[in-house]
GROMACS .gro file of C-alpha atoms in nm:
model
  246
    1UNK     CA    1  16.459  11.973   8.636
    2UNK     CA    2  16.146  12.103   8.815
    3UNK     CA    3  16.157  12.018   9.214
    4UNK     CA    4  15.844  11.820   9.285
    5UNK     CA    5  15.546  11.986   9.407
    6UNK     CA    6  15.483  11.957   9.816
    7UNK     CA    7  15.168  11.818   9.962
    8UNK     CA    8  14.936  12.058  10.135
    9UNK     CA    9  14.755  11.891  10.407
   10UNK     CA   10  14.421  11.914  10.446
   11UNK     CA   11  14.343  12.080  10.780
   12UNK     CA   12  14.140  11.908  11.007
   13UNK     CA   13  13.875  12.223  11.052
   14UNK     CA   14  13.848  12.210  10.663
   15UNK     CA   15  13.771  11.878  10.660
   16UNK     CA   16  13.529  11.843  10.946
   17UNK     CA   17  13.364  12.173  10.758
   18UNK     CA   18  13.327  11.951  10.453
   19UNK     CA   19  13.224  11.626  10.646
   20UNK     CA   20  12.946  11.819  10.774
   21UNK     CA   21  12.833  12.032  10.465
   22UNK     CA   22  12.800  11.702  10.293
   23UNK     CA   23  12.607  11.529  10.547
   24UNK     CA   24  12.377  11.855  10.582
   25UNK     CA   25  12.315  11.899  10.212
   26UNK     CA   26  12.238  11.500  10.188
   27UNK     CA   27  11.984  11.495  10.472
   28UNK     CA   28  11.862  11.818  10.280
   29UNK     CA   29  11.800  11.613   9.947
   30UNK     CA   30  11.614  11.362  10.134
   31UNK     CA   31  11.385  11.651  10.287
   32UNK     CA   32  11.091  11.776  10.071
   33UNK     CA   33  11.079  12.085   9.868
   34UNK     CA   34  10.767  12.296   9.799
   35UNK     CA   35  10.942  12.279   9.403
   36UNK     CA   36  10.938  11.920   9.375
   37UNK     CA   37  10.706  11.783   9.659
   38UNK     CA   38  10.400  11.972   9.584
   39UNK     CA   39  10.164  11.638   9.671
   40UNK     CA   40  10.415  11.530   9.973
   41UNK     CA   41  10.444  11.877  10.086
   42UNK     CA   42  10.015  11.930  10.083
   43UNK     CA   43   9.891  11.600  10.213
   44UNK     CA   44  10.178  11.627  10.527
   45UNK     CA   45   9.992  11.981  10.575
   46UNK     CA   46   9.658  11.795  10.624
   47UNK     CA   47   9.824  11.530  10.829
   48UNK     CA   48   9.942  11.775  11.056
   49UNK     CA   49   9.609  11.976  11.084
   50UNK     CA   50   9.407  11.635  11.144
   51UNK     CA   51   9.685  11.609  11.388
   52UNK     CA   52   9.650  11.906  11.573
   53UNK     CA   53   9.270  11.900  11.620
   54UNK     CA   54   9.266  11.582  11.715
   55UNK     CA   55   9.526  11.679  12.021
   56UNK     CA   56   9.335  12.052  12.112
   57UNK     CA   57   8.952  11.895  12.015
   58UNK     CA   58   8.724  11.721  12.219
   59UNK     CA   59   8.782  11.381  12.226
   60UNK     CA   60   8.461  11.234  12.187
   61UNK     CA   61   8.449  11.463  11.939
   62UNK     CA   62   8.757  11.302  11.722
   63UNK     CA   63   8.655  10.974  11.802
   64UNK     CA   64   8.342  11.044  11.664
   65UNK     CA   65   8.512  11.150  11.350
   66UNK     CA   66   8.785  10.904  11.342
   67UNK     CA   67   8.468  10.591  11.332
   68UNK     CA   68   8.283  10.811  11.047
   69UNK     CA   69   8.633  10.775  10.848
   70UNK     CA   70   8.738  10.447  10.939
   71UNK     CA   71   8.731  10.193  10.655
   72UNK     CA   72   8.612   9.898  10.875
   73UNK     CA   73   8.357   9.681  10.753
   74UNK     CA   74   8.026   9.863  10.808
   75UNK     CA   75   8.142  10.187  10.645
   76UNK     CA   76   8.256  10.020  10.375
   77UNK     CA   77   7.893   9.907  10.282
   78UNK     CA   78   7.728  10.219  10.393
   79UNK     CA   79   7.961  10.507  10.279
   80UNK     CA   80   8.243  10.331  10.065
   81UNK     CA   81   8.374  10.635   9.899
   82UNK     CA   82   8.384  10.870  10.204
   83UNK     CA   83   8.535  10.612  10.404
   84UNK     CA   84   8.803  10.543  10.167
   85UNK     CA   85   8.851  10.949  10.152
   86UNK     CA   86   8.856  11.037  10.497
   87UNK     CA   87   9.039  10.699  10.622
   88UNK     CA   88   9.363  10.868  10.520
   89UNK     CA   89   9.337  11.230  10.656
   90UNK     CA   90   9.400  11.061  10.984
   91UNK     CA   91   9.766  10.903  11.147
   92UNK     CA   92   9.747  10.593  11.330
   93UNK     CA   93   9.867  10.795  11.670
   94UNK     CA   94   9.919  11.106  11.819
   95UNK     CA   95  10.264  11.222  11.690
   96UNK     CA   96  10.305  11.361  11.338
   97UNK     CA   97  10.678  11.376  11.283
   98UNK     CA   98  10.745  10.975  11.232
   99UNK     CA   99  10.515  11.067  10.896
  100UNK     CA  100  10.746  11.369  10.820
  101UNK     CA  101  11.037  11.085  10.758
  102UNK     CA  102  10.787  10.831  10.593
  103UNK     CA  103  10.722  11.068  10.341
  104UNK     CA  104  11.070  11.187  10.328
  105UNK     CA  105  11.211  10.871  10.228
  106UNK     CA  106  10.941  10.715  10.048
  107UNK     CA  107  10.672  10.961   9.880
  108UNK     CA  108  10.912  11.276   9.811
  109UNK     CA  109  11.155  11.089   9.662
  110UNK     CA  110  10.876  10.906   9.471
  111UNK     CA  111  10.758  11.187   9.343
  112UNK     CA  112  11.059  11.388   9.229
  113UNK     CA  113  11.097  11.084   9.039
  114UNK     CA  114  10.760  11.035   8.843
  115UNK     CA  115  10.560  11.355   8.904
  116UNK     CA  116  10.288  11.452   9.142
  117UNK     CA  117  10.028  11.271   8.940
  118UNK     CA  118  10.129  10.979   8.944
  119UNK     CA  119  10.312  10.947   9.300
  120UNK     CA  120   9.931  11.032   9.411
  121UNK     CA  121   9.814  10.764   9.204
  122UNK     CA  122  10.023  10.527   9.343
  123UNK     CA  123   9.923  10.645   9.679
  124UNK     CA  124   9.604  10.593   9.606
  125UNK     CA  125   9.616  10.265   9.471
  126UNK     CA  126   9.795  10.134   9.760
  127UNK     CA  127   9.528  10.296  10.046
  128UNK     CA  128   9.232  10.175   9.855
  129UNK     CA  129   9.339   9.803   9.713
  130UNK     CA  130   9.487   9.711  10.041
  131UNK     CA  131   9.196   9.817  10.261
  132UNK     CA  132   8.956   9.667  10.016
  133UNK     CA  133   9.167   9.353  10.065
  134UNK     CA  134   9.255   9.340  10.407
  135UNK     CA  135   8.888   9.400  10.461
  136UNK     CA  136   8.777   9.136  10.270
  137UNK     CA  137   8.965   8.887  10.432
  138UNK     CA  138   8.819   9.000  10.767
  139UNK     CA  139   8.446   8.981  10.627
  140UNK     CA  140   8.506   8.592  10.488
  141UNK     CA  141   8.670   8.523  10.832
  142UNK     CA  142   8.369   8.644  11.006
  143UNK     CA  143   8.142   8.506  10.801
  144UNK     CA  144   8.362   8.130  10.854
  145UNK     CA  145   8.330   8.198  11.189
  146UNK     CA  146   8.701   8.246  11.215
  147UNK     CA  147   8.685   8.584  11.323
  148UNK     CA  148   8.474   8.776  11.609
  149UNK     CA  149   8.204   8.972  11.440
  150UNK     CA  150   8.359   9.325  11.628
  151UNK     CA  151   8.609   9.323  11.393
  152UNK     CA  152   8.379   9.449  11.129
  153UNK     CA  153   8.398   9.750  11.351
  154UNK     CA  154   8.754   9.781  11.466
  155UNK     CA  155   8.863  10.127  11.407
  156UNK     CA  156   9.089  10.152  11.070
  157UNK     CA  157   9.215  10.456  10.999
  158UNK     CA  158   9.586  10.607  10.863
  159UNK     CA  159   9.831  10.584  10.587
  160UNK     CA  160  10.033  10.320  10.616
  161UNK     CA  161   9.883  10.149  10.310
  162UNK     CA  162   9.975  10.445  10.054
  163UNK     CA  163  10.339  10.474  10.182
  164UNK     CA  164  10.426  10.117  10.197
  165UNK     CA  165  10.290  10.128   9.810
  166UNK     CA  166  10.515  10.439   9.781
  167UNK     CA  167  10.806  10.256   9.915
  168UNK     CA  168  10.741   9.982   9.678
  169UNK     CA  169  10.710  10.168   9.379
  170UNK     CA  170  11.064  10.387   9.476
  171UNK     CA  171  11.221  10.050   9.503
  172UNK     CA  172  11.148   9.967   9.178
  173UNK     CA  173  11.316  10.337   9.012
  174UNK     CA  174  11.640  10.281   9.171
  175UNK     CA  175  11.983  10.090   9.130
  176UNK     CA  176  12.015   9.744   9.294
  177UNK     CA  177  12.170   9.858   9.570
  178UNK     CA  178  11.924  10.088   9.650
  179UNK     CA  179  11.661   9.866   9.570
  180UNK     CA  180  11.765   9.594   9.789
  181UNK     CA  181  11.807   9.809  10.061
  182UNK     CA  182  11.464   9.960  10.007
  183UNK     CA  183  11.285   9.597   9.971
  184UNK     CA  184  11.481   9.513  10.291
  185UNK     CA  185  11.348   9.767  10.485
  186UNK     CA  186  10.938   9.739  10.434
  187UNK     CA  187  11.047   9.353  10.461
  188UNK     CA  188  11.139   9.423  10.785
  189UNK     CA  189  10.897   9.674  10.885
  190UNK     CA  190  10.636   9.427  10.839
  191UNK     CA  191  10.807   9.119  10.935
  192UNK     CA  192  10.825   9.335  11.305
  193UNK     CA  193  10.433   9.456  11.294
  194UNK     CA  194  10.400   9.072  11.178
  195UNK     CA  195  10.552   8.953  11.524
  196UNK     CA  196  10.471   9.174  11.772
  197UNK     CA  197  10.110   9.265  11.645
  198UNK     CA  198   9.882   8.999  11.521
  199UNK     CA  199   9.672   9.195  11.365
  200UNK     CA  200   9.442   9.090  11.061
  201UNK     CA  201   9.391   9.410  10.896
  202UNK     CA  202   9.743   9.547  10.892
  203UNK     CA  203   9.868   9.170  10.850
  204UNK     CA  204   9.686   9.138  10.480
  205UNK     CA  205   9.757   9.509  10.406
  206UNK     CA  206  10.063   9.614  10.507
  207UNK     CA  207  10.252   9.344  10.240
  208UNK     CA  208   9.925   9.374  10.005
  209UNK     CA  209  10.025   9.753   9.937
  210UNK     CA  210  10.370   9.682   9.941
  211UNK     CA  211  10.308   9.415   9.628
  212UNK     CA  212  10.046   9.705   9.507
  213UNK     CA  213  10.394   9.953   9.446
  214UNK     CA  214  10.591   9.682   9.313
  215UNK     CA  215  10.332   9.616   9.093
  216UNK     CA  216  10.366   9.966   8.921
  217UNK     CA  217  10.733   9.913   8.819
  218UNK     CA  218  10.665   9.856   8.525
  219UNK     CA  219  10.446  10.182   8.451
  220UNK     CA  220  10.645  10.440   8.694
  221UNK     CA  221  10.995  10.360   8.514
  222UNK     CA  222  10.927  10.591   8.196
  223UNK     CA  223  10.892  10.853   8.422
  224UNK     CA  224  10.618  11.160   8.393
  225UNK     CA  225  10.759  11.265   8.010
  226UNK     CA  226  10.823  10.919   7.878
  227UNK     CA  227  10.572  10.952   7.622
  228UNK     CA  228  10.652  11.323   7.488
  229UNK     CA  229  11.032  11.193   7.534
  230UNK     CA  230  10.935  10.871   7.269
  231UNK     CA  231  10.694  11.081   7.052
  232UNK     CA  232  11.033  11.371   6.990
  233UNK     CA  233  11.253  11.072   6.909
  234UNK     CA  234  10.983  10.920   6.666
  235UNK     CA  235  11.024  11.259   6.484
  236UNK     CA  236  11.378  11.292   6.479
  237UNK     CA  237  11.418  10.975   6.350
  238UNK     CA  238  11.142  11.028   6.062
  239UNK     CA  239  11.352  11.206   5.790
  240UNK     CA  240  11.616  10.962   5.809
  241UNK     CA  241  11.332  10.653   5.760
  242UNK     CA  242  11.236  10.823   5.487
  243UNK     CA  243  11.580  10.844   5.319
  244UNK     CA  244  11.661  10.507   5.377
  245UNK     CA  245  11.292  10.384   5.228
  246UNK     CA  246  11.371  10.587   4.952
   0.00000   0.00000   0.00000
């Protein structure tokens, strides 16, 4: 009879080294790569120019810039299109590195997920339905007479719309847990903005973009090769149709 085999303990410098290579290597999945983040990657690049120069330029300079690109009322019915553009080249602040995470949790991971194409279409939809929206309700409020009239020129500028979309279309791609947890989160992020900031615009578009992502479910969930994927299946299955038909 073979004696039994002895426990080797784990030493506690092993296991601290593992603790820590795990927690390194999952903070470094949720970081994005230039091989899978090529939209996330490009449009934090501009962020962080528009950044920049708005910190070294003049500053009546980048105001003057920052009220070309805003989407408030009067530049949406003079220059709709450039103020939709330009709206989002532009964070709501001076500090770039909150957006780093933003994108980090909610666009990167997006787009691993579905592609570049369509992460920047959901983007997209979120930054331009919301402001449309959001803007909207401030025109009918001024035109009730609810509203002050300056608010058709209130500075509106950043990308809050596009990642709260992002956030809602993620939710939708992963496992309950993770989508609770997800759905929790912008819940809270704009129950806070909700109590502490009554503001109209970000009021209407903050939970207008995040029903914009959620929305999408329904389209993102194939994934960027969900057609090809259905069409190779189609022909695998063909010559066994045909048997059984014949």
């Amino acid at each position: 009879m073979s004696a039994p085999l002895a426990l080797t303990p784990v030493p506690y410098g092993a296991l601290r080294y593992g603790l820590r290579g795990w927690l390194l290597a999952g903070v470094g999945r949720l970081l994005p790569t230039p091989r899978q983040n090529r939209f996330a990657l490009g449009y934090l690049a501009v962020l962080l120019g528009t950044t920049v120069f708005s910190r070294l330029a003049d500053p009546q300079l980048v105001h003057r810039l920052q009220e070309f690109s805003s989407t408030d009322g009067h530049n949406l019915l003079h220059r709709p299109v450039l103020a939709l553009l330009f709206s989002g080249v532009w964070v709501a602040g001076p500090v770039w590195m909150p957006y780093l995470w933003a994108f980090a949790l909610t666009v990167a991971p997006l787009e691993r997920r579905v592609g570049p194409w369509r992460a920047a279409g959901v983007f997209a939809a979120g930054h331009v339905a919301a402001t449309l929206l959001s803007q909207a309700v401030v025109a009918v409020g001024v035109a009730t007479g609810r509203v002050q009239p300056s608010a058709l020129d209130a500075l509106d500028i950043g990308i809050s719309y596009g990642v709260l979309a992002s956030l809602g279309a993620l939710a939708g791609l992963l496992r309950p847990p993770g989508r609770l947890l997800a759905l929790g989160a912008a819940g809270a992020l704009i129950a806070h903005q909700y109590l502490n900031d009554q503001d109209l615009v970000t009021g209407v578009g903050h939970p207008a973009a995040l029903l914009i992502g959620i929305s999408l479910w329904s389209r993102l969930r194939g994934g960027p090769g969900a057609g090809r994927r259905f069409r190779m299946r189609l022909r695998l299955r063909r010559p066994e149709l045909v048997a059984a038909n014949g």
